Structures are given as C-alpha cells and as structure tokens.
Amino acid sequence: MNEKRLIAIIIISLILTACSNDDNDKNKNEAQENLRNSAYDLGTLPDIVADIEWPLKPEITKQIEVTNNTEFQNAASINGISAKVLAGTYNDINITCNDCEFILEDAAEIKGRLSFTGTRIHWVGGLVTTGPIVMDSEHGDILIDNLHAITNGGKLNNFSGAATEWNRVALINSTLEVQNGNNDGDWALFVQGKNGTDFRGKNFILANVRLESDAQNNRFQSIKNLVIVDSYFNSNNTSKNGLRMHRGCEDVYMRDVIIVGANTNSGEETQVINGVFERITRYNDVNNHFSIGIGFNTVNVTINDSQCYTSASNSNAIGKPPVLGVATGVNPGLKTWDGIVVPNSSNVGADH
C-alpha cells in the first residue's frame, strides 16, 4: 500500500475515533442536562441511574376551568384536557384520561380518594384529605407535583400500579401524611412489586418529598431505576418500616435523605442490586437500613457519608455501631441522640 495513503487512512481513523468519543461524551452530557431541565433538578447522578426517565409529557388539545364536582368528574375522563381547578371542595376523583393535566389552586381540596388509572398525566397542587392517593395505571407516565395529602386511619397511599409493568412515575415537591394510622397496614407510601427481579415498576422518582406517618412510613419493592433525593421520612418509633426496600430493587440511588423513627426491622429482607447511597441520616435505629440492614442477596452497593443516631432510651443503644456488611464505602457512624430533636423538615415537600 502506498505509504502516503496508509498515513492518510490512519489519520482519518484517528479523527473518526475522536469524533465518536466526542459524540459519546456529548450524548452523556445532553442526557444529564435533560434531567436537570426536567420537572426537578436531580443533580449529577451515578452511572447506575444515568438513564432514569421522567414521565412523558401529555399532549394537550383543550383547556377548561373546573368550578364544581360534576365538572371535575367529567374532566377526569377527557383525553387531551388541561383543567385549571379553582378553589373549592371536591369529592373522590379518579383520573382515567390519557394525555391530561390538572392544575389546582391552593384552596382546592379533595375530600376522599384520589386515584390515577390513565397514562401521561400531569398533576400540580391541591390538598387531599381523608385520602388515600392511589396510582393504579397499567402504563405509568404520571407526574405528581406539589400535592399535600392527609390520610386518616385504615387507608394506604398505594403506588403499586396494576399487575402489568408500569413505567415512569414521579412524585416531587409533595407531602403525604398518615394520621390515626395502624401499624399493620397504613403507610405514607407503599409501592408493592412482584418478588425477585420480576419488576412491576420501572423509573420511579421521589424528589423533595416529605412522608409523615404515625404508623409505618414507606416500602419500595421490585422497582428498576429508583431515584430518591432531598426527602424526609418520619414515622412511629414502634412501627416496622421507616424505610424499606424489599425483595428486589435494582439500580437504586439515594442522596440527602433523613429517616426518623421506625425502631425495628427497617429494610427487612432487603435486596438491592446496584445501589449508591450518599448522605443518608438515620435516627433511632442501630440496625439501620444503610448498614447491617443491607444484606440478603445485595450486590454492588456503596454507602458514603451516612450517619446513624440512636437515643439512650433505645435498648439497642449499647449495641455495636453499624457496619457496612456486604456494601463498600465509608462506614456509617453511630452517634448519640436525645430522642427528641430532629432536623427541621419545613423546607421539604409541598409548599402549602
């Protein structure tokens, strides 16, 4: 082969390789930028969840105002609707439409159950009292933003979805409360998937959310691509679950999360495959989820800059500090807690 031709081929090959690398870097940067420009800035994400997907946006074809319960019920079944819900009191609402959005004024209150069974739904604002909130969509693509919900006794905020797989659900800037709850079945947020890696849900985002419960707090099961950031969980000290990832969650990222209460069994039967946990603070549980609670078929988990606080009234307070177990990273510390004072959560969750 002609020497000049060979040199030219080598140069072209190097240029193409460099361009290919540049394209890969550009695509990765664009993906991160798209996440930042989405409904909530998730910040820089580790590679295990860099492909997290936000719910698809609804395609709106008609805009209306809702002023009474009949209008609200009708709007909830109209595909392509954008409804501004004015101040007032409304009854149980089931959002069955596809490609729809509901923007609620601060003084708009739903007394009863709020459920989502359609797809490509965007919900903003409002207050739900007596509850519960239920996500039962077969397809997903649901974004709930700035919702304040107060459920009362015997009701479950359930985001488990249908028996089929659902994809892309996000709960952001919201507060879910349970009052007069029962430790056997009332949860601020419950996501029940199938066992093992038979995933029911994919791409679940929880950001700037406050979960308050006088019973159990939350459970995540069988979710692939789970991101939880900037959130606060507070539950009854005698309940089982302040944070529980149960029976198979894969590609999990948690950052800047505070967990208070739930004295026992937090993270029971935990199975996390590919997880990164950063700056997690746990109060009143030596056997906390981010230490010896991680085990049981857990693979490739890293824990950094996390702390466990325990009170003198806790019988486990004299026990040994938490250890990483099968996880790697910086060993979480064990510190004394007075059992009363916890970080202020007023800046987390819904703003009304």
XYZ file of C-alpha atoms in Angstrom:
352
model
C 0.000 0.000 0.000
C 1.227 3.498 -0.835
C 2.878 4.999 2.286
C 1.060 8.332 1.914
C -2.257 6.525 1.514
C -1.578 4.446 4.642
C -0.810 7.578 6.662
C -3.990 9.234 5.390
C -6.077 6.208 6.418
C -4.550 6.221 9.907
C -5.231 9.943 10.323
C -8.852 9.563 9.177
C -9.298 6.613 11.556
C -7.985 8.650 14.483
C -10.273 11.544 13.616
C -13.322 9.254 13.420
C -12.442 7.643 16.750
C -12.057 11.051 18.379
C -15.368 12.201 16.906
C -17.039 9.026 18.141
C -15.713 9.618 21.661
C -16.788 13.258 21.458
C -20.276 12.145 20.376
C -20.494 9.695 23.281
C -19.438 12.390 25.747
C -21.870 14.842 24.145
C -24.751 12.368 24.372
C -23.968 11.658 28.012
C -23.754 15.370 28.820
C -27.012 16.038 26.991
C -28.724 13.252 28.922
C -27.586 14.774 32.214
C -28.680 18.234 31.057
C -32.104 16.922 30.073
C -32.502 15.550 33.582
C -31.584 18.912 35.082
C -34.100 20.669 32.870
C -36.872 18.237 33.778
C -39.510 18.730 36.450
C -36.896 18.628 39.237
C -33.116 19.020 39.120
C -31.836 15.647 40.287
C -28.242 16.863 40.169
C -25.375 14.713 38.979
C -26.362 11.058 39.008
C -24.143 7.971 39.169
C -23.899 5.757 36.119
C -26.271 3.140 37.546
C -29.232 5.531 37.158
C -27.927 7.910 34.498
C -30.610 6.546 32.166
C -33.504 7.368 34.532
C -36.565 8.501 32.569
C -39.050 11.196 33.556
C -42.738 10.649 32.766
C -43.664 11.513 29.206
C -45.440 14.845 28.853
C -49.145 14.828 27.962
C -50.278 16.115 24.577
C -52.881 18.773 25.377
C -55.624 19.695 22.901
C -58.198 21.501 25.057
C -58.195 23.822 28.091
C -61.010 24.349 30.577
C -61.722 25.654 34.090
C -63.292 23.440 36.757
C -65.524 25.054 39.372
C -67.619 22.204 40.810
C -67.513 18.482 41.474
C -69.518 17.457 38.397
C -67.183 19.389 36.095
C -64.161 17.813 37.794
C -65.541 14.286 37.419
C -66.256 14.897 33.746
C -62.841 16.431 33.047
C -61.126 13.446 34.660
C -62.209 11.236 31.743
C -61.485 13.565 28.798
C -58.343 12.755 26.822
C -56.123 15.719 25.956
C -57.658 18.001 28.604
C -55.842 20.684 30.584
C -58.020 21.629 33.553
C -57.468 24.507 35.947
C -59.257 23.509 39.172
C -60.484 26.539 41.096
C -60.743 26.854 44.869
C -63.460 24.681 46.368
C -64.250 21.298 47.878
C -64.483 18.205 45.686
C -65.285 14.530 46.281
C -63.476 11.318 45.232
C -61.691 11.773 41.916
C -60.433 9.034 39.585
C -58.237 10.329 36.770
C -58.934 7.909 33.914
C -57.976 10.170 30.986
C -54.861 9.881 28.846
C -52.761 12.942 27.925
C -54.223 15.250 30.551
C -53.119 17.727 33.192
C -54.763 19.196 36.270
C -53.530 22.416 37.873
C -55.152 23.017 41.255
C -55.375 26.275 43.136
C -54.047 26.147 46.700
C -57.559 26.271 48.164
C -58.797 23.364 46.041
C -59.471 20.395 48.342
C -60.471 16.821 47.561
C -62.252 15.116 50.433
C -61.837 11.457 49.653
C -59.787 9.245 47.381
C -57.593 10.478 44.513
C -56.582 7.791 42.024
C -54.741 7.692 38.714
C -55.580 4.949 36.207
C -54.848 6.711 32.915
C -51.465 7.491 31.388
C -49.422 10.604 30.547
C -50.951 12.560 33.439
C -49.520 15.705 34.986
C -50.960 16.772 38.365
C -49.959 20.003 40.157
C -51.063 21.314 43.567
C -54.103 20.794 45.746
C -54.945 19.236 49.095
C -56.368 15.750 49.571
C -57.960 14.992 52.947
C -59.088 11.589 54.276
C -57.282 10.038 51.270
C -55.834 7.815 50.059
C -53.698 8.520 46.965
C -53.580 5.551 44.574
C -51.527 5.096 41.402
C -53.142 2.197 39.550
C -52.130 2.913 35.967
C -51.273 -0.013 33.700
C -48.805 2.118 31.748
C -47.480 4.860 34.027
C -46.126 8.190 32.770
C -47.556 10.034 35.760
C -46.032 13.139 37.345
C -47.444 14.377 40.673
C -46.097 17.755 41.776
C -46.743 19.903 44.864
C -49.504 17.728 46.301
C -50.385 17.736 50.006
C -52.292 14.662 51.174
C -53.564 13.811 54.655
C -54.960 10.292 55.002
C -56.879 9.202 58.074
C -56.791 5.702 59.599
C -57.186 2.471 57.668
C -56.109 3.857 54.301
C -52.986 3.209 52.262
C -51.211 5.586 49.862
C -50.533 2.929 47.258
C -48.385 3.437 44.145
C -48.126 -0.258 43.298
C -49.760 0.067 39.906
C -51.564 -2.655 38.009
C -50.394 -6.257 37.780
C -48.693 -5.388 34.491
C -45.427 -3.454 34.384
C -45.704 0.325 34.594
C -43.051 2.806 33.584
C -42.046 6.367 34.572
C -43.773 7.651 37.705
C -42.533 10.690 39.627
C -43.650 12.228 42.921
C -41.984 15.581 43.581
C -42.307 18.613 45.879
C -45.087 16.866 47.812
C -46.112 15.913 51.359
C -48.003 12.724 52.217
C -49.225 12.316 55.814
C -50.879 9.450 57.674
C -52.869 10.294 60.804
C -54.515 7.822 63.199
C -52.818 5.027 61.308
C -52.494 1.329 62.081
C -49.005 -0.221 62.202
C -50.283 -3.355 60.484
C -51.255 -1.712 57.236
C -51.140 2.079 56.988
C -48.249 3.567 55.033
C -47.435 7.086 53.857
C -46.186 5.493 50.627
C -46.389 1.853 49.579
C -45.043 0.507 46.281
C -45.667 -3.228 46.052
C -43.992 -5.000 43.176
C -43.538 -8.688 42.472
C -40.915 -10.918 44.022
C -37.321 -11.037 42.877
C -36.429 -9.386 39.592
C -39.851 -9.727 38.024
C -40.158 -5.963 38.017
C -43.569 -4.397 38.207
C -42.289 -0.813 38.123
C -39.521 0.955 36.192
C -38.242 4.507 36.595
C -39.661 5.770 39.893
C -38.525 9.226 41.076
C -39.097 10.679 44.540
C -37.670 14.198 44.991
C -38.247 16.869 47.637
C -40.933 14.779 49.337
C -41.917 14.643 52.997
C -43.573 11.440 54.242
C -45.075 11.790 57.740
C -46.814 8.854 59.423
C -47.904 7.894 62.917
C -47.837 4.311 61.609
C -45.459 2.822 59.010
C -43.707 5.057 56.536
C -42.696 3.588 53.197
C -41.895 0.461 51.254
C -40.336 0.068 47.818
C -40.435 -3.366 46.229
C -39.355 -4.659 42.820
C -38.502 -1.365 41.146
C -35.833 -0.963 38.484
C -34.286 2.525 38.288
C -35.260 4.080 41.632
C -34.073 7.593 42.497
C -34.817 9.235 45.878
C -33.288 12.623 46.686
C -33.764 15.591 49.052
C -36.507 13.914 51.107
C -37.577 13.379 54.713
C -39.309 10.317 56.208
C -40.780 10.377 59.744
C -42.785 7.526 61.293
C -43.853 5.993 64.587
C -40.947 4.580 66.618
C -42.885 1.380 67.319
C -43.656 0.589 63.683
C -41.585 -1.685 61.482
C -40.677 0.366 58.462
C -39.156 3.828 58.329
C -37.522 2.916 55.042
C -37.843 -0.474 53.444
C -36.530 -1.735 50.121
C -37.899 -5.209 49.895
C -37.441 -8.214 47.607
C -35.539 -6.916 44.668
C -34.853 -3.303 43.735
C -32.239 -2.765 41.044
C -30.269 0.369 40.112
C -31.036 2.470 43.190
C -29.740 5.926 44.105
C -30.495 7.821 47.321
C -28.987 11.163 48.333
C -29.646 13.673 51.119
C -32.418 11.728 52.840
C -33.322 11.904 56.560
C -35.170 8.988 58.175
C -36.709 9.285 61.656
C -38.455 6.623 63.754
C -39.490 3.048 62.927
C -37.482 1.353 65.625
C -37.283 -2.178 64.215
C -36.864 -4.181 61.020
C -36.134 -1.277 58.725
C -35.004 -2.815 55.465
C -36.053 -6.365 56.332
C -35.275 -8.865 53.561
C -33.512 -6.145 51.631
C -32.299 -6.986 48.157
C -30.569 -4.169 46.306
C -28.665 -4.834 43.113
C -26.501 -1.877 42.096
C -27.029 0.848 44.702
C -25.383 4.118 45.699
C -26.409 5.791 48.975
C -24.984 9.202 49.857
C -25.525 11.448 52.886
C -28.277 9.358 54.477
C -29.080 10.253 58.092
C -30.944 7.726 60.229
C -32.448 8.452 63.682
C -33.347 5.932 66.402
C -32.314 2.669 64.794
C -28.954 0.962 65.316
C -29.862 -1.791 62.862
C -30.453 0.804 60.208
C -31.103 0.136 56.550
C -27.800 1.602 55.437
C -25.588 -0.759 57.395
C -26.263 -4.277 58.639
C -29.781 -3.952 57.249
C -28.246 -4.304 53.799
C -27.580 -7.952 53.127
C -29.748 -10.799 51.824
C -28.687 -11.083 48.196
C -27.495 -7.489 47.996
C -24.931 -6.907 45.246
C -22.738 -3.933 44.301
C -23.843 -1.367 46.880
C -21.859 1.661 48.041
C -22.633 3.745 51.156
C -20.912 7.079 51.788
C -21.127 9.949 54.295
C -24.076 8.453 56.191
C -24.836 8.581 59.912
C -26.947 6.653 62.400
C -28.202 8.406 65.553
C -29.624 6.422 68.464
C -31.181 7.569 71.747
C -30.349 6.331 75.237
C -33.927 5.084 75.566
C -33.302 2.669 72.724
C -32.411 -0.759 74.107
C -30.011 -1.217 71.203
C -28.093 1.953 72.061
C -25.340 -0.020 73.790
C -25.004 -2.333 70.826
C -22.176 -2.268 68.343
C -22.021 0.512 65.728
C -23.491 -0.255 62.315
C -21.205 -1.891 59.811
C -21.201 -1.960 56.034
C -21.826 -5.678 55.719
C -21.753 -6.587 52.029
C -21.624 -2.927 50.956
C -18.496 -0.905 50.294
C -17.703 2.746 51.002
C -17.294 4.841 54.131
C -18.548 3.115 57.275
C -21.591 4.976 58.627
C -21.016 6.470 62.083
C -23.034 5.873 65.248
C -23.883 8.963 67.307
C -25.932 9.694 70.404
C -29.385 11.214 70.008
C -31.623 12.744 72.671
C -34.641 11.009 71.148
C -36.483 14.287 70.620
C -34.750 16.852 68.454
C -34.648 16.095 64.733
C -33.757 18.292 61.748
C -36.322 20.833 60.630
C -38.262 19.478 57.646
C -40.347 22.577 56.929
C -38.328 23.216 53.776
C -39.040 19.755 52.371
C -42.152 18.741 50.438
C -45.289 20.624 49.450
C -45.204 24.393 49.963
C -48.819 24.785 51.113
